[in-house]
Amino acid sequence: MLFGKRKNVDKEAIAEKIIVALDVDTEEEAYELVRRLSPPLTYFKVGMRLFVSSGPRIISGLKNMGVRVFLDLKFHDIPNTVASTAAVVTRLGVDMFNIHLSGGREMIEATVKATVAEAEKAQREVPLLIGVTVLSSFNDQMLRNEVGVERRLEHHVEQLAAMGQECGLSGVVASPREAAMLRKKFGEEFAIVTAGVRPLWASLGDQLRVSTPRQALEAGASYLVIGRPILDHSSPREAAEKIIAEAGK
Ligand code: C5P
């Protein structure tokens, strides 16, 4: 009996760490997915595809369904543009959003400042502000040959994350392959959001630096962003339950 209870607690704890990428074209499809998956899943990501099609209304729609929302628009522009956009995003009431760390120190600091100030003004909780390190669709060769970054990918991720932490970010988005290094270097409070999470039975798609859900959690990931392994499954609900069960084994 006790064992059974323990297992449920573990499952709940795992479900809370999974963020489903609502990578669909319409609001209706997104709401239908949330209805199918929640509970047990309670955290959903709105990326550029859904946001461009549905606009900010999708955020209030999801919040009204009682779920947490990660707005994944990966802002990267001059400091003033990103900081003032961050204030608007904070007013929307998202739980998490992100910027590209390669936007540099001034952009990050201005964005942190604007986010905290706007949350205070609107008397809202400060959303988790997360920095994108290197997308999980990149590998070492691409980073060097196509973007011109000479240092090793893992070192580049570490240096970007260090700058983000110094500037006051709550955490980073990284591949699960870098999660253990990041956890060790930046401590327990730093949020590590991993994309490129693939159960063994799912196909890689365009993701190159992948790990299974269990490996990502063991490496210290705070959150696992999962899209196609759930969305492309004939039963998204079944896929989600399988992922939760496998991650806890
Ligand atoms: O379908 P898949 O599981 O690959 O979806 C991953 C999601 O996470 C996508 O919405 C993608 O835009 C996003 N993402 C990513 N890598 C990052 C940040 C976000 O794949 N570094």
Tab-separated table of C-alpha atoms and ligand atoms in Angstrom:
chain	number	residue	atom	x	y	z
A	1	MET	CA	0.000	0.000	0.000
A	2	LEU	CA	2.719	2.407	1.045
A	3	PHE	CA	4.707	1.438	-2.018
A	4	GLY	CA	1.699	2.174	-4.250
A	5	LYS	CA	1.309	5.599	-2.677
A	6	ARG	CA	4.990	6.382	-3.088
A	7	LYS	CA	4.767	5.495	-6.776
A	8	ASN	CA	1.885	7.937	-7.266
A	9	VAL	CA	3.811	10.739	-5.614
A	10	ASP	CA	6.752	10.052	-7.917
A	11	LYS	CA	4.489	10.058	-10.958
A	12	GLU	CA	2.949	13.354	-9.937
A	13	ALA	CA	6.380	14.882	-9.399
A	14	ILE	CA	7.471	13.719	-12.859
A	15	ALA	CA	4.262	14.965	-14.516
A	16	GLU	CA	4.873	18.425	-13.018
A	17	LYS	CA	8.232	18.609	-14.748
A	18	ILE	CA	6.900	17.854	-18.227
A	19	ILE	CA	6.055	20.796	-20.478
A	20	VAL	CA	4.111	19.856	-23.591
A	21	ALA	CA	5.029	21.890	-26.675
A	22	LEU	CA	1.690	22.877	-28.223
A	23	ASP	CA	3.196	22.979	-31.712
A	24	VAL	CA	-0.113	23.071	-33.611
A	25	ASP	CA	-1.674	25.574	-36.018
A	26	THR	CA	-4.873	26.552	-34.237
A	27	GLU	CA	-6.228	27.492	-30.839
A	28	GLU	CA	-8.881	24.766	-31.072
A	29	GLU	CA	-6.260	22.048	-31.575
A	30	ALA	CA	-4.266	23.405	-28.637
A	31	TYR	CA	-7.262	23.442	-26.276
A	32	GLU	CA	-8.238	19.932	-27.371
A	33	LEU	CA	-4.740	18.668	-26.548
A	34	VAL	CA	-4.830	20.338	-23.129
A	35	ARG	CA	-8.224	18.761	-22.415
A	36	ARG	CA	-6.820	15.345	-23.348
A	37	LEU	CA	-3.581	15.653	-21.400
A	38	SER	CA	-4.474	17.610	-18.272
A	39	PRO	CA	-4.362	16.082	-15.748
A	40	PRO	CA	-1.837	14.513	-15.342
A	41	LEU	CA	0.097	17.128	-17.354
A	42	THR	CA	-0.279	20.737	-16.243
A	43	TYR	CA	2.439	22.767	-18.044
A	44	PHE	CA	2.117	23.774	-21.725
A	45	LYS	CA	4.372	25.662	-24.093
A	46	VAL	CA	3.173	28.173	-26.664
A	47	GLY	CA	5.775	28.653	-29.377
A	48	MET	CA	5.911	30.928	-32.398
A	49	ARG	CA	3.672	28.747	-34.576
A	50	LEU	CA	0.662	28.816	-32.253
A	51	PHE	CA	1.273	32.379	-31.060
A	52	VAL	CA	1.423	33.738	-34.605
A	53	SER	CA	-1.826	31.980	-35.511
A	54	SER	CA	-3.807	32.756	-32.368
A	55	GLY	CA	-2.254	35.858	-30.792
A	56	PRO	CA	-2.109	36.669	-27.066
A	57	ARG	CA	-5.655	35.330	-26.557
A	58	ILE	CA	-4.154	31.830	-26.389
A	59	ILE	CA	-2.416	32.770	-23.119
A	60	SER	CA	-5.577	33.822	-21.291
A	61	GLY	CA	-7.428	30.865	-22.817
A	62	LEU	CA	-4.893	28.421	-21.389
A	63	LYS	CA	-4.641	30.209	-18.037
A	64	ASN	CA	-8.446	29.983	-17.754
A	65	MET	CA	-8.100	26.203	-18.109
A	66	GLY	CA	-5.959	26.247	-14.963
A	67	VAL	CA	-2.651	25.217	-16.545
A	68	ARG	CA	0.814	26.802	-16.451
A	69	VAL	CA	2.104	28.487	-19.605
A	70	PHE	CA	5.627	28.809	-21.010
A	71	LEU	CA	5.755	31.410	-23.813
A	72	ASP	CA	8.620	30.236	-26.016
A	73	LEU	CA	9.269	33.120	-28.425
A	74	LYS	CA	13.056	33.229	-27.848
A	75	PHE	CA	13.384	37.002	-28.018
A	76	HIS	CA	16.604	38.326	-29.559
A	77	ASP	CA	16.817	42.016	-30.531
A	78	ILE	CA	18.297	45.281	-29.265
A	79	PRO	CA	18.021	45.754	-25.467
A	80	ASN	CA	15.223	48.327	-25.541
A	81	THR	CA	13.016	46.256	-27.853
A	82	VAL	CA	13.371	43.027	-25.878
A	83	ALA	CA	13.003	44.714	-22.469
A	84	SER	CA	9.830	46.570	-23.431
A	85	THR	CA	8.404	43.391	-25.005
A	86	ALA	CA	9.189	41.515	-21.780
A	87	ALA	CA	7.025	44.005	-19.885
A	88	VAL	CA	4.105	43.250	-22.220
A	89	VAL	CA	4.668	39.507	-21.825
A	90	THR	CA	4.695	39.881	-18.035
A	91	ARG	CA	1.302	41.627	-18.180
A	92	LEU	CA	-0.073	38.658	-20.152
A	93	GLY	CA	0.485	36.521	-17.057
A	94	VAL	CA	2.719	33.754	-18.422
A	95	ASP	CA	4.575	31.547	-15.935
A	96	MET	CA	7.781	31.355	-17.979
A	97	PHE	CA	9.278	32.969	-21.092
A	98	ASN	CA	12.662	33.072	-22.769
A	99	ILE	CA	15.279	35.170	-24.535
A	100	HIS	CA	18.403	34.240	-26.492
A	101	LEU	CA	21.551	34.551	-24.374
A	102	SER	CA	23.475	35.462	-27.523
A	103	GLY	CA	21.617	38.805	-27.370
A	104	GLY	CA	24.306	39.803	-24.854
A	105	ARG	CA	24.648	41.174	-21.355
A	106	GLU	CA	22.954	44.527	-21.860
A	107	MET	CA	19.896	42.937	-23.460
A	108	ILE	CA	19.598	40.353	-20.685
A	109	GLU	CA	20.017	42.843	-17.833
A	110	ALA	CA	17.493	45.273	-19.317
A	111	THR	CA	15.003	42.431	-19.774
A	112	VAL	CA	15.378	41.144	-16.213
A	113	LYS	CA	14.881	44.680	-14.891
A	114	ALA	CA	11.791	45.344	-17.018
A	115	THR	CA	10.241	41.994	-16.093
A	116	VAL	CA	10.666	42.471	-12.350
A	117	ALA	CA	9.449	46.087	-12.494
A	118	GLU	CA	6.354	45.185	-14.522
A	119	ALA	CA	5.478	42.255	-12.256
A	120	GLU	CA	5.672	44.556	-9.230
A	121	LYS	CA	3.554	47.182	-10.955
A	122	ALA	CA	0.916	44.654	-12.009
A	123	GLN	CA	1.178	42.875	-8.639
A	124	ARG	CA	1.855	39.582	-10.352
A	125	GLU	CA	4.364	36.879	-9.575
A	126	VAL	CA	7.605	37.438	-11.510
A	127	PRO	CA	7.616	34.909	-14.391
A	128	LEU	CA	10.600	32.575	-14.750
A	129	LEU	CA	12.879	34.248	-17.279
A	130	ILE	CA	15.038	31.692	-19.066
A	131	GLY	CA	17.962	32.086	-21.478
A	132	VAL	CA	18.372	29.945	-24.580
A	133	THR	CA	21.943	28.622	-24.814
A	134	VAL	CA	22.447	26.567	-28.007
A	135	LEU	CA	19.445	24.994	-29.704
A	136	SER	CA	19.285	21.216	-29.429
A	137	SER	CA	19.131	20.984	-33.249
A	138	PHE	CA	22.793	22.155	-33.371
A	139	ASN	CA	25.986	20.140	-33.085
A	140	ASP	CA	29.656	21.182	-32.714
A	141	GLN	CA	30.370	21.335	-36.461
A	142	MET	CA	27.328	23.477	-37.233
A	143	LEU	CA	28.165	25.893	-34.431
A	144	ARG	CA	31.705	26.305	-35.724
A	145	ASN	CA	31.154	26.226	-39.497
A	146	GLU	CA	27.792	27.952	-39.802
A	147	VAL	CA	27.730	30.385	-36.867
A	148	GLY	CA	31.469	30.928	-36.450
A	149	VAL	CA	31.720	30.006	-32.758
A	150	GLU	CA	35.209	28.561	-32.241
A	151	ARG	CA	34.860	27.234	-28.683
A	152	ARG	CA	33.452	23.761	-28.044
A	153	LEU	CA	29.668	23.597	-27.879
A	154	GLU	CA	29.546	22.497	-24.240
A	155	HIS	CA	31.942	25.255	-23.229
A	156	HIS	CA	29.890	27.800	-25.184
A	157	VAL	CA	26.718	26.639	-23.377
A	158	GLU	CA	28.505	26.965	-20.018
A	159	GLN	CA	29.811	30.474	-20.757
A	160	LEU	CA	26.413	31.689	-21.961
A	161	ALA	CA	24.717	30.197	-18.893
A	162	ALA	CA	27.237	31.876	-16.584
A	163	MET	CA	26.506	35.242	-18.159
A	164	GLY	CA	22.758	34.598	-17.815
A	165	GLN	CA	23.086	33.739	-14.129
A	166	GLU	CA	25.218	36.827	-13.468
A	167	CYS	CA	22.577	38.981	-15.160
A	168	GLY	CA	19.815	37.591	-12.928
A	169	LEU	CA	18.088	35.020	-15.145
A	170	SER	CA	16.161	32.212	-13.425
A	171	GLY	CA	17.716	29.538	-15.619
A	172	VAL	CA	18.460	28.301	-19.122
A	173	VAL	CA	17.130	26.208	-21.973
A	174	ALA	CA	19.671	23.590	-23.006
A	175	SER	CA	19.935	20.127	-24.439
A	176	PRO	CA	19.602	17.324	-21.853
A	177	ARG	CA	23.190	16.384	-22.753
A	178	GLU	CA	24.445	19.528	-20.992
A	179	ALA	CA	22.089	19.290	-18.003
A	180	ALA	CA	24.498	17.476	-15.637
A	181	MET	CA	27.296	19.981	-16.275
A	182	LEU	CA	24.918	22.913	-15.797
A	183	ARG	CA	23.430	21.504	-12.581
A	184	LYS	CA	26.893	20.983	-11.124
A	185	LYS	CA	28.150	24.447	-12.060
A	186	PHE	CA	25.116	26.589	-11.340
A	187	GLY	CA	23.490	24.967	-8.308
A	188	GLU	CA	20.108	23.604	-7.327
A	189	GLU	CA	18.132	26.849	-7.671
A	190	PHE	CA	19.005	27.396	-11.331
A	191	ALA	CA	16.197	26.190	-13.618
A	192	ILE	CA	17.348	23.879	-16.411
A	193	VAL	CA	14.734	23.499	-19.113
A	194	THR	CA	15.659	20.771	-21.568
A	195	ALA	CA	14.344	20.334	-25.102
A	196	GLY	CA	15.407	17.480	-27.381
A	197	VAL	CA	13.890	14.875	-25.082
A	198	ARG	CA	13.175	11.590	-26.866
A	199	PRO	CA	11.844	8.317	-25.462
A	200	LEU	CA	13.577	5.391	-27.179
A	201	TRP	CA	10.412	4.615	-29.169
A	202	ALA	CA	10.116	8.118	-30.706
A	203	SER	CA	11.891	9.410	-33.790
A	204	LEU	CA	14.506	12.189	-33.514
A	205	GLY	CA	13.045	14.592	-36.099
A	206	ASP	CA	15.451	17.534	-36.406
A	207	GLN	CA	16.791	17.207	-32.840
A	208	LEU	CA	20.463	16.203	-32.686
A	209	ARG	CA	21.536	16.424	-29.011
A	210	VAL	CA	18.895	14.200	-27.412
A	211	SER	CA	18.372	12.093	-24.271
A	212	THR	CA	15.529	10.012	-22.919
A	213	PRO	CA	13.212	11.580	-20.307
A	214	ARG	CA	14.781	9.478	-17.588
A	215	GLN	CA	18.339	10.427	-18.530
A	216	ALA	CA	17.379	14.106	-18.620
A	217	LEU	CA	15.830	13.944	-15.137
A	218	GLU	CA	18.785	12.018	-13.750
A	219	ALA	CA	21.104	14.660	-15.179
A	220	GLY	CA	19.252	17.288	-13.137
A	221	ALA	CA	16.786	18.827	-15.592
A	222	SER	CA	14.108	20.931	-13.879
A	223	TYR	CA	11.711	20.678	-16.827
A	224	LEU	CA	11.443	18.506	-19.925
A	225	VAL	CA	9.926	20.125	-23.014
A	226	ILE	CA	8.344	17.415	-25.148
A	227	GLY	CA	6.516	17.982	-28.409
A	228	ARG	CA	6.403	15.492	-31.257
A	229	PRO	CA	6.774	12.290	-29.201
A	230	ILE	CA	3.391	13.204	-27.648
A	231	LEU	CA	1.747	15.178	-30.473
A	232	ASP	CA	2.586	12.743	-33.292
A	233	HIS	CA	1.499	9.652	-31.342
A	234	SER	CA	-1.809	8.086	-32.370
A	235	SER	CA	-2.917	8.648	-28.748
A	236	PRO	CA	-1.187	11.681	-27.150
A	237	ARG	CA	-2.607	10.687	-23.784
A	238	GLU	CA	-1.130	7.193	-24.021
A	239	ALA	CA	2.242	8.630	-25.071
A	240	ALA	CA	2.221	11.009	-22.092
A	241	GLU	CA	1.379	8.207	-19.664
A	242	LYS	CA	4.078	5.993	-21.147
A	243	ILE	CA	6.649	8.789	-20.797
A	244	ILE	CA	5.694	9.423	-17.153
A	245	ALA	CA	5.876	5.694	-16.340
A	246	GLU	CA	9.205	5.199	-18.123
A	247	ALA	CA	10.785	8.288	-16.589
A	248	GLY	CA	10.014	7.039	-13.092
A	249	LYS	CA	11.387	3.520	-13.509
B	1	C5P	O1	8.863	18.139	-31.010
B	1	C5P	P1	10.005	18.374	-30.063
B	1	C5P	O2	9.941	17.532	-28.811
B	1	C5P	O3	11.349	18.341	-30.732
B	1	C5P	O4	9.742	19.875	-29.582
B	1	C5P	C1	10.670	20.631	-28.879
B	1	C5P	C2	10.119	22.000	-28.663
B	1	C5P	O5	11.038	22.733	-27.895
B	1	C5P	C3	9.874	22.798	-29.948
B	1	C5P	O6	8.717	23.588	-29.714
B	1	C5P	C4	11.088	23.676	-30.077
B	1	C5P	O7	10.795	24.913	-30.680
B	1	C5P	C5	11.462	23.884	-28.610
B	1	C5P	N1	12.857	24.147	-28.304
B	1	C5P	C6	13.903	23.350	-28.710
B	1	C5P	N2	15.190	23.648	-28.372
B	1	C5P	C7	15.439	24.713	-27.619
B	1	C5P	C8	14.373	25.518	-27.180
B	1	C5P	C9	13.095	25.191	-27.527
B	1	C5P	O8	13.674	22.340	-29.367
B	1	C5P	N3	16.684	24.958	-27.250
